[in-house]
PDB file of C-alpha atoms in Angstrom:
ATOM      1  CA  MET A  95     -23.689  14.974 -26.062  1.00 45.00           C
ATOM      2  CA  SER A  96     -24.498  18.718 -24.710  1.00 48.00           C
ATOM      3  CA  ARG A  97     -23.581  21.362 -27.636  1.00 55.00           C
ATOM      4  CA  THR A  98     -22.923  23.114 -25.163  1.00 76.00           C
ATOM      5  CA  PRO A  99     -18.804  21.983 -23.832  1.00 85.00           C
ATOM      6  CA  GLU A 100     -18.437  22.991 -20.505  1.00 89.00           C
ATOM      7  CA  PHE A 101     -14.878  24.670 -20.808  1.00 91.00           C
ATOM      8  CA  VAL A 102     -12.418  24.485 -16.695  1.00 89.00           C
ATOM      9  CA  VAL A 103      -9.757  26.711 -16.751  1.00 90.00           C
ATOM     10  CA  LEU A 104      -6.814  24.801 -15.570  1.00 88.00           C
ATOM     11  CA  SER A 105      -2.361  26.010 -15.864  1.00 89.00           C
ATOM     12  CA  ASP A 106      -0.709  24.097 -18.504  1.00 89.00           C
ATOM     13  CA  VAL A 107       0.991  21.889 -15.576  1.00 90.00           C
ATOM     14  CA  ALA A 108      -2.919  20.706 -14.022  1.00 89.00           C
ATOM     15  CA  ALA A 109      -4.089  20.419 -17.679  1.00 91.00           C
ATOM     16  CA  ARG A 110      -1.310  17.974 -18.817  1.00 91.00           C
ATOM     17  CA  ALA A 111      -1.962  15.938 -15.398  1.00 91.00           C
ATOM     18  CA  VAL A 112      -5.099  15.550 -16.330  1.00 92.00           C
ATOM     19  CA  ALA A 113      -4.518  14.578 -19.887  1.00 92.00           C
ATOM     20  CA  GLY A 114      -1.998  12.277 -18.731  1.00 91.00           C
ATOM     21  CA  PRO A 115       0.548  10.444 -21.288  1.00 90.00           C
ATOM     22  CA  GLY A 116      -1.211  10.017 -24.250  1.00 89.00           C
ATOM     23  CA  SER A 117      -4.358  10.759 -22.802  1.00 90.00           C
ATOM     24  CA  ARG A 118      -4.927   8.113 -21.030  1.00 90.00           C
ATOM     25  CA  HIS A 119      -6.239  10.264 -18.167  1.00 92.00           C
ATOM     26  CA  ALA A 120      -8.473  12.051 -19.736  1.00 91.00           C
ATOM     27  CA  ALA A 121      -9.961   8.656 -21.785  1.00 91.00           C
ATOM     28  CA  LEU A 122     -10.193   7.416 -17.963  1.00 90.00           C
ATOM     29  CA  ILE A 123     -12.061   9.815 -16.945  1.00 92.00           C
ATOM     30  CA  GLU A 124     -14.268   9.872 -20.359  1.00 91.00           C
ATOM     31  CA  ASP A 125     -15.358   6.645 -19.927  1.00 89.00           C
ATOM     32  CA  ALA A 126     -16.244   6.479 -16.337  1.00 87.00           C
ATOM     33  CA  PHE A 127     -18.650   9.396 -17.357  1.00 90.00           C
ATOM     34  CA  LYS A 128     -19.359   9.215 -20.407  1.00 91.00           C
ATOM     35  CA  VAL A 129     -18.257  12.458 -21.522  1.00 92.00           C
ATOM     36  CA  LEU A 130     -16.151  13.473 -24.327  1.00 93.00           C
ATOM     37  CA  ILE A 131     -12.361  16.001 -22.887  1.00 92.00           C
ATOM     38  CA  GLU A 132     -10.683  18.094 -25.044  1.00 91.00           C
ATOM     39  CA  THR A 133      -7.930  20.297 -24.611  1.00 87.00           C
ATOM     40  CA  PRO A 134      -7.794  23.109 -26.448  1.00 85.00           C
ATOM     41  CA  GLY A 135      -5.019  24.996 -24.618  1.00 83.00           C
ATOM     42  CA  GLY A 136      -5.921  27.243 -20.787  1.00 86.00           C
ATOM     43  CA  GLY A 137      -7.721  24.329 -19.236  1.00 88.00           C
ATOM     44  CA  ILE A 138     -10.010  21.412 -20.825  1.00 91.00           C
ATOM     45  CA  SER A 139     -13.110  21.639 -22.564  1.00 91.00           C
ATOM     46  CA  LEU A 140     -16.464  18.683 -21.061  1.00 92.00           C
ATOM     47  CA  SER A 141     -19.353  17.457 -23.328  1.00 92.00           C
ATOM     48  CA  GLY A 142     -21.869  15.906 -21.999  1.00 90.00           C
ATOM     49  CA  ASP A 143     -24.979  15.711 -19.891  1.00 90.00           C
ATOM     50  CA  SER A 144     -24.935  18.119 -17.237  1.00 89.00           C
ATOM     51  CA  ARG A 145     -25.458  15.466 -14.003  1.00 90.00           C
ATOM     52  CA  ALA A 146     -21.719  14.024 -16.292  1.00 90.00           C
ATOM     53  CA  ARG A 147     -20.031  16.943 -16.710  1.00 91.00           C
ATOM     54  CA  SER A 148     -20.614  17.966 -13.164  1.00 91.00           C
ATOM     55  CA  LEU A 149     -19.392  14.524 -12.277  1.00 91.00           C
ATOM     56  CA  ALA A 150     -16.507  14.702 -14.387  1.00 92.00           C
ATOM     57  CA  LYS A 151     -15.096  18.126 -13.427  1.00 92.00           C
ATOM     58  CA  ARG A 152     -15.416  17.281  -9.816  1.00 91.00           C
ATOM     59  CA  ALA A 153     -12.723  14.635 -10.269  1.00 91.00           C
ATOM     60  CA  VAL A 154     -10.887  16.712 -13.335  1.00 92.00           C
ATOM     61  CA  LEU A 155     -10.948  19.870  -9.701  1.00 92.00           C
ATOM     62  CA  ALA A 156      -9.601  16.902  -8.114  1.00 89.00           C
ATOM     63  CA  LEU A 157      -6.254  16.203  -9.583  1.00 91.00           C
ATOM     64  CA  ALA A 158      -5.346  19.708 -11.161  1.00 89.00           C
ATOM     65  CA  ALA A 159      -5.506  20.614  -7.348  1.00 88.00           C
ATOM     66  CA  GLN A 160      -2.899  17.316  -6.881  1.00 85.00           C
ATOM     67  CA  ALA A 161      -0.706  18.366  -9.670  1.00 86.00           C
ATOM     68  CA  GLU A 162      -0.425  21.970  -8.566  1.00 84.00           C
ATOM     69  CA  SER A 163       0.618  20.875  -5.376  1.00 81.00           C
ATOM     70  CA  GLY A 164       3.947  19.275  -7.015  1.00 81.00           C
ATOM     71  CA  ALA A 165       2.211  15.530  -6.301  1.00 78.00           C
ATOM     72  CA  PRO A 166       2.637  13.226  -9.524  1.00 82.00           C
ATOM     73  CA  VAL A 167      -0.638  12.510 -10.640  1.00 85.00           C
ATOM     74  CA  THR A 168      -1.317   8.559 -11.966  1.00 83.00           C
ATOM     75  CA  GLU A 169      -3.884   6.388 -13.560  1.00 80.00           C
ATOM     76  CA  ALA A 170      -4.412   4.911  -9.528  1.00 74.00           C
ATOM     77  CA  ASP A 171      -4.860   9.021  -8.668  1.00 78.00           C
ATOM     78  CA  VAL A 172      -7.342   9.144 -11.574  1.00 85.00           C
ATOM     79  CA  ARG A 173      -9.410   6.278 -10.547  1.00 81.00           C
ATOM     80  CA  MET A 174      -9.353   7.256  -6.938  1.00 76.00           C
ATOM     81  CA  ALA A 175     -10.702  10.910  -8.012  1.00 83.00           C
ATOM     82  CA  VAL A 176     -13.384   9.187 -10.288  1.00 84.00           C
ATOM     83  CA  GLY A 177     -14.592   7.448  -6.917  1.00 78.00           C
ATOM     84  CA  HIS A 178     -14.507   9.953  -4.982  1.00 79.00           C
ATOM     85  CA  SER A 179     -16.705  12.001  -7.231  1.00 84.00           C
ATOM     86  CA  ARG A 180     -19.049   9.506  -7.682  1.00 79.00           C
ATOM     87  CA  THR A 181     -19.719   9.405  -4.162  1.00 72.00           C
ATOM     88  CA  GLY A 182     -19.906  12.836  -3.206  1.00 71.00           C
ATOM     89  CA  GLU A 183     -16.114  12.012  -0.703  1.00 60.00           C
ATOM     90  CA  THR A 184     -13.212  14.220  -0.460  1.00 58.00           C
ATOM     91  CA  ALA A 185     -10.060  12.559  -1.384  1.00 55.00           C
ATOM     92  CA  PRO A 186      -8.418  11.815   2.256  1.00 52.00           C
ATOM     93  CA  THR A 187      -4.614  13.501   2.818  1.00 47.00           C
ATOM     94  CA  ALA A 188      -2.257  12.098   5.557  1.00 42.00           C
ATOM     95  CA  PRO A 189      -3.141  12.862   9.138  1.00 40.00           C
ATOM     96  CA  GLY A 190      -2.925  17.031   9.952  1.00 33.00           C
ATOM     97  CA  GLY A 191      -3.429  17.529   5.954  1.00 34.00           C
ATOM     98  CA  ALA A 192       0.056  17.274   5.200  1.00 33.00           C
ATOM     99  CA  ARG A 193       1.687  15.039   2.915  1.00 37.00           C
ATOM    100  CA  ARG A 194       4.117  12.726   3.643  1.00 38.00           C
ATOM    101  CA  GLY A 195       6.413  13.590   1.078  1.00 45.00           C
ATOM    102  CA  PRO A 196       5.631  11.986  -2.648  1.00 48.00           C
ATOM    103  CA  VAL A 197       3.214   9.346  -0.642  1.00 65.00           C
ATOM    104  CA  SER A 198      -0.332   9.784   0.249  1.00 70.00           C
ATOM    105  CA  PRO A 199      -3.043   7.812   1.059  1.00 80.00           C
ATOM    106  CA  LYS A 200      -5.755   7.024  -1.764  1.00 80.00           C
ATOM    107  CA  THR A 201      -8.433   5.975   0.442  1.00 84.00           C
ATOM    108  CA  ALA A 202     -10.194   6.709   2.804  1.00 86.00           C
ATOM    109  CA  THR A 203      -9.225   3.526   4.500  1.00 90.00           C
ATOM    110  CA  GLN A 204      -5.312   4.170   3.951  1.00 90.00           C
ATOM    111  CA  ALA A 205      -5.469   7.035   5.352  1.00 89.00           C
ATOM    112  CA  HIS A 206      -7.543   5.211   8.708  1.00 93.00           C
ATOM    113  CA  TYR A 207      -4.762   2.880   8.363  1.00 94.00           C
ATOM    114  CA  MET A 208      -1.712   5.629   8.281  1.00 92.00           C
ATOM    115  CA  ASP A 209      -3.299   7.849  11.088  1.00 92.00           C
ATOM    116  CA  LEU A 210      -2.928   3.840  13.128  1.00 95.00           C
ATOM    117  CA  LEU A 211       0.501   3.866  12.148  1.00 95.00           C
ATOM    118  CA  GLY A 212       0.873   7.330  13.836  1.00 92.00           C
ATOM    119  CA  ARG A 213      -0.584   6.166  16.973  1.00 94.00           C
ATOM    120  CA  ASN A 214      -0.246   2.967  17.842  1.00 96.00           C
ATOM    121  CA  ASP A 215       2.791   0.734  18.565  1.00 96.00           C
ATOM    122  CA  LEU A 216       1.365  -2.769  16.885  1.00 98.00           C
ATOM    123  CA  VAL A 217      -0.987  -2.343  13.835  1.00 98.00           C
ATOM    124  CA  PHE A 218      -2.490  -5.017  12.047  1.00 98.00           C
ATOM    125  CA  GLY A 219      -3.159  -4.663   8.419  1.00 97.00           C
ATOM    126  CA  LEU A 220      -5.192  -7.309   6.823  1.00 97.00           C
ATOM    127  CA  GLY A 221      -6.600  -7.412   2.998  1.00 93.00           C
ATOM    128  CA  PRO A 222      -5.711  -8.258  -0.419  1.00 90.00           C
ATOM    129  CA  ALA A 223      -2.571  -7.776  -2.950  1.00 85.00           C
ATOM    130  CA  GLY A 224      -2.510  -3.606  -4.016  1.00 84.00           C
ATOM    131  CA  THR A 225      -4.610  -2.237  -1.716  1.00 89.00           C
ATOM    132  CA  GLY A 226      -1.048  -0.766   0.121  1.00 89.00           C
ATOM    133  CA  LYS A 227      -0.700  -2.455   3.063  1.00 93.00           C
ATOM    134  CA  THR A 228       2.949  -2.655   2.871  1.00 91.00           C
ATOM    135  CA  PHE A 229       4.065   0.292   1.056  1.00 90.00           C
ATOM    136  CA  LEU A 230       2.374   2.714   3.397  1.00 92.00           C
ATOM    137  CA  ALA A 231       3.952   0.591   6.382  1.00 94.00           C
ATOM    138  CA  VAL A 232       7.077   1.195   4.653  1.00 91.00           C
ATOM    139  CA  ALA A 233       6.815   4.958   3.812  1.00 89.00           C
ATOM    140  CA  HIS A 234       5.499   5.295   7.381  1.00 91.00           C
ATOM    141  CA  GLY A 235       8.700   3.254   8.716  1.00 92.00           C
ATOM    142  CA  ALA A 236      11.153   5.052   6.457  1.00 89.00           C
ATOM    143  CA  GLY A 237       9.971   8.944   7.078  1.00 86.00           C
ATOM    144  CA  MET A 238      10.938   7.925  11.383  1.00 89.00           C
ATOM    145  CA  LEU A 239      13.886   6.501   9.831  1.00 89.00           C
ATOM    146  CA  MET A 240      14.715  10.131   8.302  1.00 84.00           C
ATOM    147  CA  ARG A 241      13.105  12.028  10.939  1.00 82.00           C
ATOM    148  CA  GLY A 242      15.340  10.852  13.446  1.00 89.00           C
ATOM    149  CA  GLU A 243      12.610   8.961  15.400  1.00 90.00           C
ATOM    150  CA  ILE A 244      13.650   5.832  15.144  1.00 94.00           C
ATOM    151  CA  ASP A 245      17.118   4.430  14.584  1.00 94.00           C
ATOM    152  CA  ARG A 246      16.509   1.306  12.593  1.00 95.00           C
ATOM    153  CA  LEU A 247      13.602   0.207   9.535  1.00 95.00           C
ATOM    154  CA  ILE A 248      13.605  -3.437  10.072  1.00 95.00           C
ATOM    155  CA  VAL A 249      11.314  -5.438   7.233  1.00 92.00           C
ATOM    156  CA  THR A 250      10.401  -9.021   7.301  1.00 92.00           C
ATOM    157  CA  ARG A 251       9.268 -11.906   6.070  1.00 87.00           C
ATOM    158  CA  PRO A 252       8.593 -15.407   5.899  1.00 85.00           C
ATOM    159  CA  ALA A 253      10.304 -17.032   2.956  1.00 72.00           C
ATOM    160  CA  VAL A 254       7.295 -19.330   1.908  1.00 60.00           C
ATOM    161  CA  GLU A 255       6.250 -18.575  -1.116  1.00 50.00           C
ATOM    162  CA  ALA A 256       3.544 -20.837  -3.273  1.00 40.00           C
ATOM    163  CA  GLY A 257       5.420 -24.399  -2.387  1.00 42.00           C
ATOM    164  CA  GLU A 258       8.705 -23.135  -3.480  1.00 42.00           C
ATOM    165  CA  LYS A 259      11.560 -23.922  -0.912  1.00 49.00           C
ATOM    166  CA  LEU A 260      14.684 -22.143  -0.393  1.00 49.00           C
ATOM    167  CA  GLY A 261      16.717 -25.478  -0.599  1.00 50.00           C
ATOM    168  CA  PHE A 262      15.916 -25.735  -4.376  1.00 49.00           C
ATOM    169  CA  LEU A 263      17.004 -22.955  -5.196  1.00 48.00           C
ATOM    170  CA  PRO A 264      20.726 -22.049  -6.319  1.00 51.00           C
ATOM    171  CA  GLY A 265      23.659 -19.839  -4.120  1.00 53.00           C
ATOM    172  CA  ASP A 266      24.367 -19.513  -0.773  1.00 49.00           C
ATOM    173  CA  LEU A 267      21.886 -18.177   2.064  1.00 49.00           C
ATOM    174  CA  THR A 268      21.790 -14.545   1.200  1.00 52.00           C
ATOM    175  CA  GLU A 269      21.008 -15.542  -2.587  1.00 54.00           C
ATOM    176  CA  LYS A 270      18.154 -17.947  -1.767  1.00 54.00           C
ATOM    177  CA  VAL A 271      16.923 -15.155   0.690  1.00 57.00           C
ATOM    178  CA  ASP A 272      17.282 -12.252  -1.724  1.00 61.00           C
ATOM    179  CA  PRO A 273      13.878 -13.226  -4.528  1.00 65.00           C
ATOM    180  CA  TYR A 274      11.790 -13.256  -1.053  1.00 65.00           C
ATOM    181  CA  MET A 275      12.697  -9.932  -0.302  1.00 73.00           C
ATOM    182  CA  ALA A 276      12.367  -8.822  -4.285  1.00 75.00           C
ATOM    183  CA  PRO A 277       8.474  -6.833  -3.754  1.00 76.00           C
ATOM    184  CA  VAL A 278      10.138  -5.080  -0.178  1.00 81.00           C
ATOM    185  CA  TRP A 279      13.794  -3.720  -1.637  1.00 81.00           C
ATOM    186  CA  GLU A 280      11.325  -2.661  -5.045  1.00 81.00           C
ATOM    187  CA  ALA A 281       8.910  -0.777  -2.673  1.00 80.00           C
ATOM    188  CA  LEU A 282      11.827   1.237  -0.092  1.00 84.00           C
ATOM    189  CA  THR A 283      13.516   1.781  -3.704  1.00 82.00           C
ATOM    190  CA  GLN A 284      10.827   3.754  -4.713  1.00 79.00           C
ATOM    191  CA  ILE A 285       9.760   6.049  -1.487  1.00 80.00           C
ATOM    192  CA  VAL A 286      14.071   6.596  -0.515  1.00 80.00           C
ATOM    193  CA  GLY A 287      15.801   5.897  -3.419  1.00 79.00           C
ATOM    194  CA  THR A 288      18.629   3.967  -4.561  1.00 80.00           C
ATOM    195  CA  GLU A 289      21.242   6.117  -3.385  1.00 83.00           C
ATOM    196  CA  GLN A 290      19.588   6.814   0.455  1.00 82.00           C
ATOM    197  CA  LEU A 291      18.852   3.287   0.271  1.00 86.00           C
ATOM    198  CA  ARG A 292      22.172   1.768  -0.163  1.00 86.00           C
ATOM    199  CA  ARG A 293      23.928   3.999   2.404  1.00 88.00           C
ATOM    200  CA  ARG A 294      21.385   3.137   5.019  1.00 90.00           C
ATOM    201  CA  ARG A 295      21.652  -0.187   4.492  1.00 89.00           C
ATOM    202  CA  ASP A 296      25.197  -0.130   4.686  1.00 90.00           C
ATOM    203  CA  LYS A 297      25.060   1.571   8.107  1.00 91.00           C
ATOM    204  CA  GLY A 298      22.787  -1.139   8.973  1.00 91.00           C
ATOM    205  CA  GLU A 299      19.604   1.227   9.641  1.00 93.00           C
ATOM    206  CA  ILE A 300      17.706  -0.891   7.027  1.00 92.00           C
ATOM    207  CA  GLU A 301      17.689  -3.793   6.777  1.00 91.00           C
ATOM    208  CA  VAL A 302      15.245  -6.785   5.038  1.00 87.00           C
ATOM    209  CA  ALA A 303      15.865 -10.311   6.132  1.00 85.00           C
ATOM    210  CA  PRO A 304      13.753 -13.249   6.951  1.00 86.00           C
ATOM    211  CA  ILE A 305      11.661 -14.191   9.892  1.00 89.00           C
ATOM    212  CA  ALA A 306      14.111 -17.266  10.687  1.00 85.00           C
ATOM    213  CA  PHE A 307      17.005 -14.320  10.721  1.00 87.00           C
ATOM    214  CA  MET A 308      14.879 -12.575  13.951  1.00 91.00           C
ATOM    215  CA  ARG A 309      14.738 -15.260  16.669  1.00 90.00           C
ATOM    216  CA  GLY A 310      17.072 -14.468  19.400  1.00 92.00           C
ATOM    217  CA  ARG A 311      16.968 -10.563  19.014  1.00 94.00           C
ATOM    218  CA  THR A 312      15.564  -7.908  20.560  1.00 94.00           C
ATOM    219  CA  LEU A 313      14.694  -4.708  18.081  1.00 95.00           C
ATOM    220  CA  SER A 314      15.133  -1.224  19.943  1.00 95.00           C
ATOM    221  CA  HIS A 315      14.693   2.273  18.560  1.00 96.00           C
ATOM    222  CA  ALA A 316      13.074   0.439  15.714  1.00 97.00           C
ATOM    223  CA  PHE A 317      10.191   0.501  13.291  1.00 97.00           C
ATOM    224  CA  ILE A 318       9.448  -2.722  12.048  1.00 97.00           C
ATOM    225  CA  ILE A 319       7.346  -4.252   9.567  1.00 96.00           C
ATOM    226  CA  VAL A 320       6.498  -8.077   8.912  1.00 96.00           C
ATOM    227  CA  ASP A 321       5.099  -8.586   5.518  1.00 93.00           C
ATOM    228  CA  GLU A 322       3.397 -11.423   4.170  1.00 92.00           C
ATOM    229  CA  ALA A 323       2.669 -12.441   7.843  1.00 95.00           C
ATOM    230  CA  GLN A 324      -0.262 -15.099   6.553  1.00 94.00           C
ATOM    231  CA  ASN A 325       2.747 -17.237   5.603  1.00 92.00           C
ATOM    232  CA  THR A 326       4.028 -17.317   9.429  1.00 92.00           C
ATOM    233  CA  SER A 327       3.227 -20.134  11.932  1.00 93.00           C
ATOM    234  CA  ARG A 328       2.123 -19.884  15.075  1.00 94.00           C
ATOM    235  CA  LEU A 329       4.875 -19.965  16.725  1.00 94.00           C
ATOM    236  CA  GLN A 330       7.058 -17.651  14.382  1.00 94.00           C
ATOM    237  CA  MET A 331       4.085 -15.029  14.842  1.00 95.00           C
ATOM    238  CA  LYS A 332       4.629 -14.865  18.402  1.00 96.00           C
ATOM    239  CA  MET A 333       8.349 -14.622  18.565  1.00 96.00           C
ATOM    240  CA  VAL A 334       8.184 -11.809  15.679  1.00 96.00           C
ATOM    241  CA  LEU A 335       5.781  -9.967  17.975  1.00 96.00           C
ATOM    242  CA  THR A 336       7.992 -10.798  20.810  1.00 96.00           C
ATOM    243  CA  ARG A 337      10.793  -8.508  19.567  1.00 95.00           C
ATOM    244  CA  MET A 338       9.618  -5.806  20.319  1.00 95.00           C
ATOM    245  CA  GLY A 339      12.025  -3.482  22.371  1.00 94.00           C
ATOM    246  CA  GLU A 340      12.620   0.039  24.016  1.00 94.00           C
ATOM    247  CA  ALA A 341      10.501   2.451  21.716  1.00 94.00           C
ATOM    248  CA  SER A 342       9.884   0.209  18.629  1.00 96.00           C
ATOM    249  CA  ARG A 343       6.793  -0.038  17.075  1.00 97.00           C
ATOM    250  CA  MET A 344       5.502  -3.003  14.780  1.00 98.00           C
ATOM    251  CA  ALA A 345       3.567  -2.841  11.412  1.00 97.00           C
ATOM    252  CA  VAL A 346       1.991  -6.505  10.498  1.00 98.00           C
ATOM    253  CA  THR A 347       0.844  -7.004   7.176  1.00 96.00           C
ATOM    254  CA  GLY A 348      -1.191  -9.872   5.485  1.00 95.00           C
ATOM    255  CA  ASP A 349      -4.007 -11.156   3.397  1.00 93.00           C
ATOM    256  CA  PRO A 350      -5.556 -13.910   5.247  1.00 90.00           C
ATOM    257  CA  SER A 351      -7.439 -15.524   2.081  1.00 86.00           C
ATOM    258  CA  GLN A 352      -3.647 -16.394   1.003  1.00 87.00           C
ATOM    259  CA  ILE A 353      -1.864 -18.770   2.447  1.00 88.00           C
ATOM    260  CA  ASP A 354       0.981 -20.478   1.093  1.00 85.00           C
ATOM    261  CA  LEU A 355       1.460 -23.150   4.254  1.00 86.00           C
ATOM    262  CA  LEU A 356       1.300 -27.049   3.899  1.00 84.00           C
ATOM    263  CA  ASN A 357      -1.071 -26.404   6.866  1.00 87.00           C
ATOM    264  CA  PRO A 358      -3.218 -23.587   5.928  1.00 86.00           C
ATOM    265  CA  SER A 359      -4.593 -23.644   9.965  1.00 88.00           C
ATOM    266  CA  ASP A 360      -1.246 -23.135  11.199  1.00 88.00           C
ATOM    267  CA  SER A 361      -1.125 -19.576   9.846  1.00 92.00           C
ATOM    268  CA  GLY A 362       0.339 -16.996  12.404  1.00 95.00           C
ATOM    269  CA  LEU A 363      -1.846 -14.240  11.684  1.00 96.00           C
ATOM    270  CA  ALA A 364      -5.196 -15.112  11.697  1.00 92.00           C
ATOM    271  CA  HIS A 365      -4.640 -16.765  15.221  1.00 95.00           C
ATOM    272  CA  ALA A 366      -2.493 -13.371  16.346  1.00 96.00           C
ATOM    273  CA  VAL A 367      -5.390 -10.742  15.252  1.00 96.00           C
ATOM    274  CA  ALA A 368      -7.918 -12.676  17.386  1.00 95.00           C
ATOM    275  CA  ILE A 369      -6.126 -13.203  20.759  1.00 96.00           C
ATOM    276  CA  LEU A 370      -4.939  -9.453  20.128  1.00 97.00           C
ATOM    277  CA  GLU A 371      -7.758  -7.396  19.729  1.00 95.00           C
ATOM    278  CA  GLY A 372      -8.498  -4.706  22.154  1.00 94.00           C
ATOM    279  CA  VAL A 373      -5.306  -5.379  23.361  1.00 96.00           C
ATOM    280  CA  GLU A 374      -4.328  -1.140  24.401  1.00 95.00           C
ATOM    281  CA  GLY A 375      -2.030  -0.201  21.734  1.00 95.00           C
ATOM    282  CA  VAL A 376      -2.900  -2.596  19.296  1.00 97.00           C
ATOM    283  CA  ALA A 377      -5.041  -1.696  16.468  1.00 97.00           C
ATOM    284  CA  ILE A 378      -6.355  -3.410  13.101  1.00 97.00           C
ATOM    285  CA  ALA A 379      -6.928  -2.158   9.439  1.00 97.00           C
ATOM    286  CA  ARG A 380      -9.396  -4.135   6.912  1.00 96.00           C
ATOM    287  CA  PHE A 381      -8.390  -3.342   3.303  1.00 94.00           C
ATOM    288  CA  THR A 382     -11.529  -4.762   0.762  1.00 89.00           C
ATOM    289  CA  ALA A 383     -11.045  -5.173  -3.197  1.00 82.00           C
ATOM    290  CA  ALA A 384     -12.151  -1.285  -2.834  1.00 82.00           C
ATOM    291  CA  ASP A 385      -8.947  -0.178  -1.578  1.00 84.00           C
ATOM    292  CA  VAL A 386      -7.321  -1.895  -4.488  1.00 81.00           C
ATOM    293  CA  VAL A 387      -4.784   0.981  -5.959  1.00 74.00           C
ATOM    294  CA  ARG A 388      -3.117  -1.650  -8.801  1.00 68.00           C
ATOM    295  CA  HIS A 389      -4.454  -1.982 -12.105  1.00 68.00           C
ATOM    296  CA  PRO A 390      -8.537  -2.094 -11.635  1.00 70.00           C
ATOM    297  CA  MET A 391      -8.435  -5.329 -13.247  1.00 77.00           C
ATOM    298  CA  VAL A 392      -7.211  -6.197  -9.640  1.00 73.00           C
ATOM    299  CA  ALA A 393      -9.821  -5.246  -7.756  1.00 72.00           C
ATOM    300  CA  ARG A 394     -11.920  -6.618  -9.946  1.00 80.00           C
ATOM    301  CA  ILE A 395     -10.016 -10.273  -9.676  1.00 85.00           C
ATOM    302  CA  VAL A 396      -9.820  -9.612  -6.246  1.00 76.00           C
ATOM    303  CA  ARG A 397     -13.617  -9.270  -6.011  1.00 81.00           C
ATOM    304  CA  ALA A 398     -14.636 -12.668  -8.359  1.00 87.00           C
ATOM    305  CA  TYR A 399     -12.452 -14.790  -5.932  1.00 84.00           C
ATOM    306  CA  ASP A 400     -14.587 -12.756  -2.766  1.00 80.00           C
ATOM    307  CA  ASP A 401     -17.687 -13.910  -4.257  1.00 84.00           C
ATOM    308  CA  ASP A 402     -16.676 -17.183  -4.912  1.00 86.00           C
ATOM    309  CA  ALA A 403     -14.792 -17.870  -1.197  1.00 79.00           C
ATOM    310  CA  ALA A 404     -18.531 -16.228  -0.055  1.00 80.00           C
ATOM    311  CA  LYS A 405     -20.884 -18.739  -2.188  1.00 82.00           C
ATOM    312  CA  ARG A 406     -18.623 -22.046  -0.860  1.00 77.00           C
ATOM    313  CA  GLY A 407     -18.950 -20.447   2.801  1.00 68.00           C
ATOM    314  CA  ARG A 408     -14.915 -20.014   3.255  1.00 55.00           C
TER     315      ARG A 408
END
């Protein structure tokens, strides 16, 4: 460690954000760059060799700027700042440099995905869990709804999960379906808030339903999200894609490597991408383990499974 620490002047708000709850953020930066971070007041002190201090300072300043803008700083933000500092990349923002409320992309692929959502009629978001595919699509659709650009936000997903069948669940149809929709309701609650969600759901402006409920409908002036699309059959995928009506857009998200259908070759996601790539108005964003913004362990797990699949030629 260098005997001459470098002091970075920060506001109290920025210093608290960089340190994080229980100094957790600071510990992540220390571990990443092998530096020592102290908070004597008026900023932070960095100790370590010159290169380590320089990289850590770059991450610290990026997080400080985020905090000063009024945006919350999470552990995912810290990990992204560390990654951008190492590669020399600039942390991406939403198109036009504006933040979409409290939601903004944390990786270059996420920024590209949000740009595609704003410019295309049909966007496929493909990749592993934790990359923000569905969350960002929900945030984009909610933003369109709040701005009055659409009349409805509709999220649908197949009721197929790890071999469990609806008939084995207790309750009426709504009660049977709700467990499958829980991740979507959680995302909507986080983005629009409980009260706003309740009001708009009661008015029919926000709808979450299984794929089967889409049959026979024409969805006009809507943003439609097809989640967990790897678990749709080819017939289901064709059916839901052709629900688009006047002034509607659609995002289809899924992980082609996590198919829970009894016959994985029947999955409609890979088939749809294969025949629609290159069609006017269709765009595809492909995420990798590098885009995982959950616990860092998730990214390591995804990579391990990808490596195993590659060894077995799958």
